[in-house]
Coordinates of C-alpha atoms in Angstrom, one line a residue:
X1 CA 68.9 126.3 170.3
X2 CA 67.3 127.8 167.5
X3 CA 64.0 126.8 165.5
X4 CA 65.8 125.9 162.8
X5 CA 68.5 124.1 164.8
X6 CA 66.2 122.2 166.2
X7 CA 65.1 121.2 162.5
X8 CA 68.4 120.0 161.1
X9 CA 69.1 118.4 164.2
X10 CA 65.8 116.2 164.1
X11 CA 66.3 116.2 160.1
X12 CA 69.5 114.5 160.2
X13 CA 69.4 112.7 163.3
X14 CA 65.7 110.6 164.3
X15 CA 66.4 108.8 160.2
X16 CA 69.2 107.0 162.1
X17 CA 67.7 103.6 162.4
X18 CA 69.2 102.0 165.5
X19 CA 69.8 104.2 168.3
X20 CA 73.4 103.2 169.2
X21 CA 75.9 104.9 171.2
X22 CA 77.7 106.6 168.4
X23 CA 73.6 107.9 167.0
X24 CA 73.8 109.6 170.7
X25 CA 77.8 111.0 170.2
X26 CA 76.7 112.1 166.6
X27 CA 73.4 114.1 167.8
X28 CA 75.4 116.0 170.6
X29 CA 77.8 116.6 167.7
X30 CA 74.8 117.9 165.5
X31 CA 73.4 120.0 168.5
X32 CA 76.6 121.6 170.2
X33 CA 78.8 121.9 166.9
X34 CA 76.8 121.9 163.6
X35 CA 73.3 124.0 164.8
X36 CA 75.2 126.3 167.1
X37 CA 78.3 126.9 164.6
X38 CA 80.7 126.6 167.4
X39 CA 84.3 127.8 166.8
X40 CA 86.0 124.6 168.4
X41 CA 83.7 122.3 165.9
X42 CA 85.6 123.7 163.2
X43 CA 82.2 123.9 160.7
X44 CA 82.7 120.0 160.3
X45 CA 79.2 118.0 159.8
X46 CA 80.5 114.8 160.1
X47 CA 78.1 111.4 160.3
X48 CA 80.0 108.6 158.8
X49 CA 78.8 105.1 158.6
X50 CA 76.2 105.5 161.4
X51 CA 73.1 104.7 159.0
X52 CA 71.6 107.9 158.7
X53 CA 68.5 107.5 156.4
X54 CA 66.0 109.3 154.7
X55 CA 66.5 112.7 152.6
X56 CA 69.0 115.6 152.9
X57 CA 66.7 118.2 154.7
X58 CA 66.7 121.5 152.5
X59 CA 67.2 123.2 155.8
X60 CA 71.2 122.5 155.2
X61 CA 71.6 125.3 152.9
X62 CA 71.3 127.3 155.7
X63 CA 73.9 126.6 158.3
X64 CA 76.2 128.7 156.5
X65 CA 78.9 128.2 158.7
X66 CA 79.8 124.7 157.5
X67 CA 83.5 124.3 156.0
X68 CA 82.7 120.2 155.5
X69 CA 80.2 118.0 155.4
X70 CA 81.2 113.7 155.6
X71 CA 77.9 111.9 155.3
X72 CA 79.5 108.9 153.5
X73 CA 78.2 105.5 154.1
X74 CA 74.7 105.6 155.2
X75 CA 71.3 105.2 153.3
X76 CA 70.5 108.6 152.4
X77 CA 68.1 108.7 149.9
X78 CA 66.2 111.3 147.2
X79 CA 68.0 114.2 145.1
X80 CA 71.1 116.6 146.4
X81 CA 69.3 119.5 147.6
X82 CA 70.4 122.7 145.9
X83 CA 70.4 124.7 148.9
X84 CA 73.7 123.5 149.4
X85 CA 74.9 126.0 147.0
X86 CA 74.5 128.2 150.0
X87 CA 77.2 126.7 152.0
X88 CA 79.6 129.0 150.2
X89 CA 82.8 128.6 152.8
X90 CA 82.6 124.8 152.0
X91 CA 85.8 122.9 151.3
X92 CA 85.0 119.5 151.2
X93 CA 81.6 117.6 150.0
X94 CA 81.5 114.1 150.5
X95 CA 78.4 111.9 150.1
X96 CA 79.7 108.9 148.7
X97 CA 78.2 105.8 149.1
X98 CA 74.3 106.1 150.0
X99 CA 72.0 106.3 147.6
X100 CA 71.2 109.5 146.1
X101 CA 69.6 109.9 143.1
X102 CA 68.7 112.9 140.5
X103 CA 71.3 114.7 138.8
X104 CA 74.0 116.7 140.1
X105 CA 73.1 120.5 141.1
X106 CA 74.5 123.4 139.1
X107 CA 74.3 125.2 142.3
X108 CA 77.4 123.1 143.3
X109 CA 78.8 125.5 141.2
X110 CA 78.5 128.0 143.3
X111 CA 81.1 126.5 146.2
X112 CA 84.0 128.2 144.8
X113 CA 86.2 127.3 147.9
X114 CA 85.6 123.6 147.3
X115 CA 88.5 121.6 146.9
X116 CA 87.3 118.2 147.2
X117 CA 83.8 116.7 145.8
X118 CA 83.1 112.8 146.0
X119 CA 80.0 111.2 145.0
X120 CA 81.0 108.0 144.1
X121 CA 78.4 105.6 144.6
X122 CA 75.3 106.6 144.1
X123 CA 72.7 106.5 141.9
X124 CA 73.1 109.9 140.3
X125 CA 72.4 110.5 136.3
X126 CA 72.4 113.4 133.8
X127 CA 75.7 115.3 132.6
X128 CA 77.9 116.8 134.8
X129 CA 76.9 119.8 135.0
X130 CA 79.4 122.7 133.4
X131 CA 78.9 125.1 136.7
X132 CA 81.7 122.7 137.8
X133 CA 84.3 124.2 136.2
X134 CA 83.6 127.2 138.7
X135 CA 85.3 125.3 140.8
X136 CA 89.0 125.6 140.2
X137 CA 90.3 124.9 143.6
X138 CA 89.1 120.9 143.2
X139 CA 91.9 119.0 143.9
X140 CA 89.5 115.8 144.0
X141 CA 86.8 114.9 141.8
X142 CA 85.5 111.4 142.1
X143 CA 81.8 110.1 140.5
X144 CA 82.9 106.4 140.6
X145 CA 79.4 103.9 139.8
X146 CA 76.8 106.6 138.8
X147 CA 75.0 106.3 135.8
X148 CA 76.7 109.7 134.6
X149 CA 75.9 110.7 130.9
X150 CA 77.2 113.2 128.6
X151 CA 81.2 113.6 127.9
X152 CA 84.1 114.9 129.7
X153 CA 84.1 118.5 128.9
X154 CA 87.5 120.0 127.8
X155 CA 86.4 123.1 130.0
X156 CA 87.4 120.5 133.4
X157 CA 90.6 122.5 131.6
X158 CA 90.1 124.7 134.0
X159 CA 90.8 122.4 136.8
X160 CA 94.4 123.3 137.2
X161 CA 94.8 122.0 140.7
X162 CA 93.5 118.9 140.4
X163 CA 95.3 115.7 141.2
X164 CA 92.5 112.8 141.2
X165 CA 90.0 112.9 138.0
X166 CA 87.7 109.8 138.7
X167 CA 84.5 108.9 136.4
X168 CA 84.7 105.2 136.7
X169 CA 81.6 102.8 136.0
X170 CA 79.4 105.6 134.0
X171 CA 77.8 106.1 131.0
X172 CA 79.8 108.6 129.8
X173 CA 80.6 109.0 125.9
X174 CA 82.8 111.2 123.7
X175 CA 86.6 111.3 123.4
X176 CA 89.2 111.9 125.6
X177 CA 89.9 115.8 125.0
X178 CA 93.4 117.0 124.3
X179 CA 92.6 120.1 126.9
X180 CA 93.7 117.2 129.8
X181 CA 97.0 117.8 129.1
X182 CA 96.5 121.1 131.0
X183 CA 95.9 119.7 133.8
X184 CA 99.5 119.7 134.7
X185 CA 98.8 118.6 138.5
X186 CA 96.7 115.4 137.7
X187 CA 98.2 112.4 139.4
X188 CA 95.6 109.8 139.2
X189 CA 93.2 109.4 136.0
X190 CA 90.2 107.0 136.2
X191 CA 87.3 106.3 133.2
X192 CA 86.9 102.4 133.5
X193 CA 84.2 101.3 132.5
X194 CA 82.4 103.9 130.2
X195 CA 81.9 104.2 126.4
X196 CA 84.7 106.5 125.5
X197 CA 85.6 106.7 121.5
X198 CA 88.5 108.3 120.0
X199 CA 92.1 108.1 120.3
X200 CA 94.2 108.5 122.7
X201 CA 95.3 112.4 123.2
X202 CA 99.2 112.8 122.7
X203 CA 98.6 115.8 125.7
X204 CA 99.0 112.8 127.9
X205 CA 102.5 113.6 128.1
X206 CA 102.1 116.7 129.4
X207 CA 101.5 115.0 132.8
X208 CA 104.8 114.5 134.3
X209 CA 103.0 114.4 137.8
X210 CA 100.7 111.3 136.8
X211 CA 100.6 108.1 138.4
X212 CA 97.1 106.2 137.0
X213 CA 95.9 106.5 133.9
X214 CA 92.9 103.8 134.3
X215 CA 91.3 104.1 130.7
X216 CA 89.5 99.5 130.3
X217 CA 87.1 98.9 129.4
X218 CA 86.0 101.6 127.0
X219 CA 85.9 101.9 122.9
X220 CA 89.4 103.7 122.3
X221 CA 90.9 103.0 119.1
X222 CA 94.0 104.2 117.1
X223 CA 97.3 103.8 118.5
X224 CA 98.9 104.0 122.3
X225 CA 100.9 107.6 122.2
X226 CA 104.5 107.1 122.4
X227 CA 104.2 110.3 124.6
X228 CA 103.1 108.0 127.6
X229 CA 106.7 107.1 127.9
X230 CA 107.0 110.2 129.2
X231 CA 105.3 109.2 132.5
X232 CA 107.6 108.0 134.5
X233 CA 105.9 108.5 137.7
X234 CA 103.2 106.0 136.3
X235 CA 102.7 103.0 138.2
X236 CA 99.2 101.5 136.8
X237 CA 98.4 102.0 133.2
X238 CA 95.1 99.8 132.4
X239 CA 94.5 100.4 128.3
X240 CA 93.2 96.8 128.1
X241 CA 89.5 96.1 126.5
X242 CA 89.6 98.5 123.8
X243 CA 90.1 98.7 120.5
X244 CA 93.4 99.8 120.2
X245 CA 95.6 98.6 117.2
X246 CA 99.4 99.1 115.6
X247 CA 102.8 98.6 117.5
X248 CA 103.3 99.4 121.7
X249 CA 105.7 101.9 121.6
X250 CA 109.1 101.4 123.1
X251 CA 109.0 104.2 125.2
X252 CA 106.5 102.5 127.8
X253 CA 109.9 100.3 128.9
X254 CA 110.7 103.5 130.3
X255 CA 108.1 103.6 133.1
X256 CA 110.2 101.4 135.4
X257 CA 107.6 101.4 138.3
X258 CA 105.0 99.5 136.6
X259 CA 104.7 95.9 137.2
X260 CA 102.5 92.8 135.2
X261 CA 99.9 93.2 137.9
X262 CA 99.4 97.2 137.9
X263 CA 100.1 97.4 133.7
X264 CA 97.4 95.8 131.9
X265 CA 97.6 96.2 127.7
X266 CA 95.2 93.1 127.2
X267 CA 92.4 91.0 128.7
X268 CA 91.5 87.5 128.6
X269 CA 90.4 86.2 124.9
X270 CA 87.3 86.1 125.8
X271 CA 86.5 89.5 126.6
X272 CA 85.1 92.2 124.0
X273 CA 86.5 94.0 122.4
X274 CA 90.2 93.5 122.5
X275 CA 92.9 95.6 121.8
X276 CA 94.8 93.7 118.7
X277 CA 98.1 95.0 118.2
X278 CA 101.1 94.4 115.9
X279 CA 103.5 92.1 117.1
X280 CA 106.2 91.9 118.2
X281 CA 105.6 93.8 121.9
X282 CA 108.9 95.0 122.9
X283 CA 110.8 92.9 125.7
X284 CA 110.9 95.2 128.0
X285 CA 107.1 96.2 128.0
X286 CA 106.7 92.1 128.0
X287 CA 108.5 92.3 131.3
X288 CA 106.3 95.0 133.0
X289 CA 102.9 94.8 131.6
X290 CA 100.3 92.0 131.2
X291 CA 100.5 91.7 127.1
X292 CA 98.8 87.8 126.8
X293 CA 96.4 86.1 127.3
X294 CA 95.8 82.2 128.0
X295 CA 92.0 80.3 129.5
X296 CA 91.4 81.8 132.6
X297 CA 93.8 83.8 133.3
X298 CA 97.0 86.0 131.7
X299 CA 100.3 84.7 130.4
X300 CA 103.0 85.6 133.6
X301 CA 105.9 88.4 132.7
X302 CA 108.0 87.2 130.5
X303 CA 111.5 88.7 132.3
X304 CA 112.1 91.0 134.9
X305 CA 109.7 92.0 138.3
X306 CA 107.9 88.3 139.0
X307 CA 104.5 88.3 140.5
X308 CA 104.8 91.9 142.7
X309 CA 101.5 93.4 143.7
X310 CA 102.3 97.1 145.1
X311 CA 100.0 98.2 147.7
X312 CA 99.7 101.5 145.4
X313 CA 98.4 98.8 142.8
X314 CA 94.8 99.1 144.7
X315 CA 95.2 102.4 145.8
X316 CA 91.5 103.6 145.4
X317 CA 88.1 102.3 145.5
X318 CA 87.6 102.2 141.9
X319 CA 91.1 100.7 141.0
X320 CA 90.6 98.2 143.5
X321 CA 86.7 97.1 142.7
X322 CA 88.4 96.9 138.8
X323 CA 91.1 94.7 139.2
X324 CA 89.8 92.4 141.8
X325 CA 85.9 92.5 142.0
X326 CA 85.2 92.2 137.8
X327 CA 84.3 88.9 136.7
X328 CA 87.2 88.2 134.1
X329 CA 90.3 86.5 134.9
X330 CA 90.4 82.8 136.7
X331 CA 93.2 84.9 139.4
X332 CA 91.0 87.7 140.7
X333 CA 89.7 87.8 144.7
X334 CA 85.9 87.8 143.6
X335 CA 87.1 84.4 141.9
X336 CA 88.7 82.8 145.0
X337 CA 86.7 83.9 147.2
X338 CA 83.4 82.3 145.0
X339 CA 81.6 85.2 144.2
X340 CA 80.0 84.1 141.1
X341 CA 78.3 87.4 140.3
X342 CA 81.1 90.1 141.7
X343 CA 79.5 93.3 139.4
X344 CA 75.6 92.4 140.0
X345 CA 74.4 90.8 143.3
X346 CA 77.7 90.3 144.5
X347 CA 79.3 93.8 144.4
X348 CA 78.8 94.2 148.0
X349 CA 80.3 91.5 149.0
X350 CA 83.2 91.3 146.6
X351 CA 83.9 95.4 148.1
X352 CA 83.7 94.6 151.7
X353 CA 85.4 91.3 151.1
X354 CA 88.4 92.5 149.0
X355 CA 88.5 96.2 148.8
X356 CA 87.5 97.1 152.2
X357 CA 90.0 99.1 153.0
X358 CA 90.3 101.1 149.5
X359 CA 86.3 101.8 149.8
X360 CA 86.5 102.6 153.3
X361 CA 83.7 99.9 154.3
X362 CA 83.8 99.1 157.8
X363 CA 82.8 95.2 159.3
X364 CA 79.4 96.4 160.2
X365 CA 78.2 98.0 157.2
X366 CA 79.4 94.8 155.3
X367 CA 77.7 91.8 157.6
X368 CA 74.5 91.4 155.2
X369 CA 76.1 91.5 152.1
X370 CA 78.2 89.1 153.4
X371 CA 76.1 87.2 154.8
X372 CA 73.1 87.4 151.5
X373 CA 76.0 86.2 149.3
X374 CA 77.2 83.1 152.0
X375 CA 72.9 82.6 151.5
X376 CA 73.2 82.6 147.5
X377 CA 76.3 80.2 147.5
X378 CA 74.4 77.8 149.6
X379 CA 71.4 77.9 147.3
X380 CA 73.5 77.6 144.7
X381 CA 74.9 74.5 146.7
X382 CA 71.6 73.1 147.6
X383 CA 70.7 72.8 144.2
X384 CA 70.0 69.6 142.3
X385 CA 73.5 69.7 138.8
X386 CA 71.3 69.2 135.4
X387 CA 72.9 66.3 134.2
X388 CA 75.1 67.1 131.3
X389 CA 73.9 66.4 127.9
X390 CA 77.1 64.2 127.3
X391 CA 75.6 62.7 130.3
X392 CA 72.1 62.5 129.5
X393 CA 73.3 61.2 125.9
X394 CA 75.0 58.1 127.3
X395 CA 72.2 57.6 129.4
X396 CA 69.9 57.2 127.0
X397 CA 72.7 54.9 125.0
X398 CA 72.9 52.8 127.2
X399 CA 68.9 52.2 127.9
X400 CA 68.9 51.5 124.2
X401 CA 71.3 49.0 125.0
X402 CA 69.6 47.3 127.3
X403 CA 66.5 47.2 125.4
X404 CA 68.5 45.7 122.9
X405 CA 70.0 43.2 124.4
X406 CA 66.8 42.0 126.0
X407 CA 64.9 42.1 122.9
X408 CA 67.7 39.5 121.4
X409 CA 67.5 37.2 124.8
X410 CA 63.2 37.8 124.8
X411 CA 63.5 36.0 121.0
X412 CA 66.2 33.4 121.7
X413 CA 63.9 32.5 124.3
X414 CA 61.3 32.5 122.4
X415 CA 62.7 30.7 119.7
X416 CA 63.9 27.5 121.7
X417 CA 60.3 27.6 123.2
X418 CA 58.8 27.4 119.9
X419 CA 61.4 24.5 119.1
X420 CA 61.0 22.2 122.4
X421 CA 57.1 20.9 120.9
X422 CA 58.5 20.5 117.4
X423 CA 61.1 17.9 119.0
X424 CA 59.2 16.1 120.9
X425 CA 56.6 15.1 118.3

C-alpha cells in the first residue's frame, strides 16, 4: 500500500469511535477496495452508520478512482473539502446526516458525471452555489435541514434530468421561479419550511411527471394556479401555512390520487400565517384534501376516501419529519408518542421514532435520543404542577373565608363573655 493509502486509510478509519466488527469489515474495505482502486470494489467508498468521526481528510481528492462515496450517518465534522472536485468520475455524493458545516464547495461543480448529491442534514450555510448547474446529469438533489440562504436560482433550469428537487427546513428566500416548469422530469418538489414570497408559478403545469409538490410553511401569496389540475400524477400537495387567498380551483378534483392525509390546503387556526380563501371549496377538493380546521386537529373529509394514509404519503425523510414530527396538529406521531418538543430537543427522537425508515436511521444510531427524550419526559414527570391560578385564587377565597368566619365566632364569643359579669351583678 501506498503512502498516501496508508493516509486515507488511517484518515477515515482510527475516528471510528468503538472498534466493532463492522469498524474491522469497513477498514479492510478502505485498504483492499478504496486505497488500492481495485476493479471488483467498483470505486465505491462506502462507511454508513458505523460512527466515523472527525474531519474529511483532504487527501480524498486524490483517490481519483472513486465513482461513489456513502458516508451517511456518522459524526463527521468541519467543512466539505474542495479536493473532492477532483473525484471527476463521481456519480453519487452522499453525506447526509453528520454534521458538516461551512458552505457548499463550487468545486462540486466540477463533478459533471454526478447524478445524485444529498446533504441533507447538516449544518451547512451560504447560497448554493451556481457551479451546480454544471451539473446537468443530477437526477437527485436533496439539502433537507441546513441553514441554506439565498434563492432558488432559475438557472437549476438547467437541471433537465432531475426528478427529486429537495430544499426543505432552510433559510431560503425569493420566489418560486417560472424556469421550474422546465424541469419536465421533476417528480417530487420539496421547500417546507423556508421563507419563500411570490406566487405560485402557472409553469407548474408543465410537470406532468410530478408527484410532491411540498411548498408549507412558507410566505406564498396570490392564488393556487388552476394549472395544478393538470397533475394528475400528484399524490401529496402541502400549500398549507401561507398566505394564499381567492377561490381553490376546481381543477384540483381532478388529481384523483390524493387523499385528506397526503393533500393539505390549511392548518390548524392557530398556526401563522394561514392561507384564507374564498369560500365555498369545491366538494370534490373537500373530499380529498384537508380544507378545515377545528382545536387540535383538522375537520375529517367531508365525502369520498375516509381516513387512508398511503405508504407514498411519507415517502421521504423530509415529507415524513413534516407531517408527523412538527408540533401542530393534536393527531400527529410526535403527539402520541409525547414528544413535547418534536422540532428542538426532540427531533431525534420523533425521526428515529416515527420516520425511521424514510430517514434511513437504524436502532443503534437512535438509542440515546431515545433514551435523552424517555430522561426529559420523566423530568418533566418528576416535577412538582404550579397550581393553577384558578386554583391558587380559590385557595386564597377560601382562607379569607375562614378568617372570616372565625373573626365572627372570635367576637360572639367575646361578646357573651363580656355579657356573663353584667348578669350576674
Amino acid at each position: 500500500m501506498t503512502s498516501l493509502g496508508r493516509q486515507l486509510v488511517a484518515a477515515l478509519v482510527v475516528g471510528l469511535s468503538r472498534a466493532t466488527e463492522m469498524s474491522l469489515l469497513n477498514y479492510t474495505a478502505y485498504d483492499e477496495c478504496v486505497v488500492q482502486g481495485l476493479p471488483s470494489c467498483n470505486g465505491e467508498l462506502f462507511a454508513v452508520h458505523v460512527i466515523v468521526t472527525g474531519t474529511l481528510p483532504t487527501e480524498l481528492g486524490e483517490a481519483t478512482w472513486l465513482t461513489s462515496i456513502e458516508l451517511h450517518e456518522n459524526s463527521l465534522v468541519g467543512t466539505i473539502p474542495t479536493e473532492l472536485g477532483n473525484l471527476v468520475d463521481l456519480v453519487n455524493l452522499d453525506l447526509h446526516a453528520n454534521q458538516l458545516s461551512g458552505s457548499i464547495p463550487t468545486e462540486i461543480g466540477l463533478l459533471t458525471d454526478l447524478t445524485s448529491l444529498v446533504l441533507t442534514q447538516n449544518l451547512l450555510s451560504g447560497e448554493a452555489p451556481s457551479e451546480l448547474t454544471n451539473l446537468t446529469k443530477l437526477k437527485q438533489l436533496t439539502l433537507i435541514e441546513n441553514s441554506l440562504t439565498g434563492t432558488i436560482p432559475t438557472e437549476w433550469a438547467a437541471f433537465t434530468e432531475m426528478e427529486k428537487l429537495s430544499v426543505d427546513f432552510n433559510q431560503m428566500t425569493g420566489t418560486l421561479p417560472t424556469e421550474i416548469g422546465l424541469m419536465t422530469t421533476l417528480a417530487l418538489f420539496e421547500a417546507v419550511y423556508n421563507s419563500l414570497t411570490g406566487t405560485m408559478p402557472t409553469e407548474l403545469g408543465n410537470l406532468l411527471g410530478l408527484s410532491g409538490l411540498l411548498v408549507s410553511r412558507n410566505l406564498l401569496s396570490g392564488t393556487i394556479p388552476s394549472e395544478v389540475g393538470l397533475l394528475t400524477k400528484m399524490i401529496a400537495l402541502y400549500l398549507s401555512a401561507n398566505k394564499l387567498t381567492g377561490l381553490v380551483p376546481t381543477e384540483l378534483g381532478e388529481l384523483h390520487h390524493l387523499v385528506p392525509d397526503s393533500c393539505e390546503l390549511v392548518y390548524p387556526a392557530s398556526t401563522t400565517p394561514l392561507n384564507q380563501f374564498d369560500a365555498p371549496i369545491p366538494l370534490r377538493v373537500q373530499g380529498m384534501c384537508v380544507v378545515d380546521s377545528m382545536e387540535g386537529g383538522f375537520l375529517g373529509p367531508l365525502s369520498g376516501h375516509g381516513n387512508i394514509v398511503p405508504h407514498e404519503v411519507h415517502m421521504t425523510c423530509g415529507m415524513c419529519m413534516h407531517h408527523r414530527c412538527s408540533s401542530w396538529g393534536g393527531n400527529k406521531c410526535a403527539s402520541r408518542k409525547g414528544y413535547a418538543h418534536p422540532e428542538g430537543m426532540d427531533r431525534g427522537a420523533c425521526m428515529c421514532a416515527c420516520c425511521g425508515n424514510q430517514c434511513s436511521i437504524k436502532n443503534a444510531h437512535c438509542q440515546l435520543h431515545l433514551r435523552e427524550a424517555d430522561e426529559r419526559a420523566a423530568l418533566r414527570a418528576a416535577e412538582p404542577t404550579a397550581p393553577s391560578p384558578l386554583l391558587a385564587l380559590a385557595v386564597a377565597v377560601a382562607a379569607v373565608g375562614v378568617f372570616a368566619a372565625a373573626a365572627v365566632i372570635f367576637g360572639r364569643a367575646r361578646r357573651q363573655s363580656n355579657a356573663e359579669p353584667s348578669a350576674m351583678q
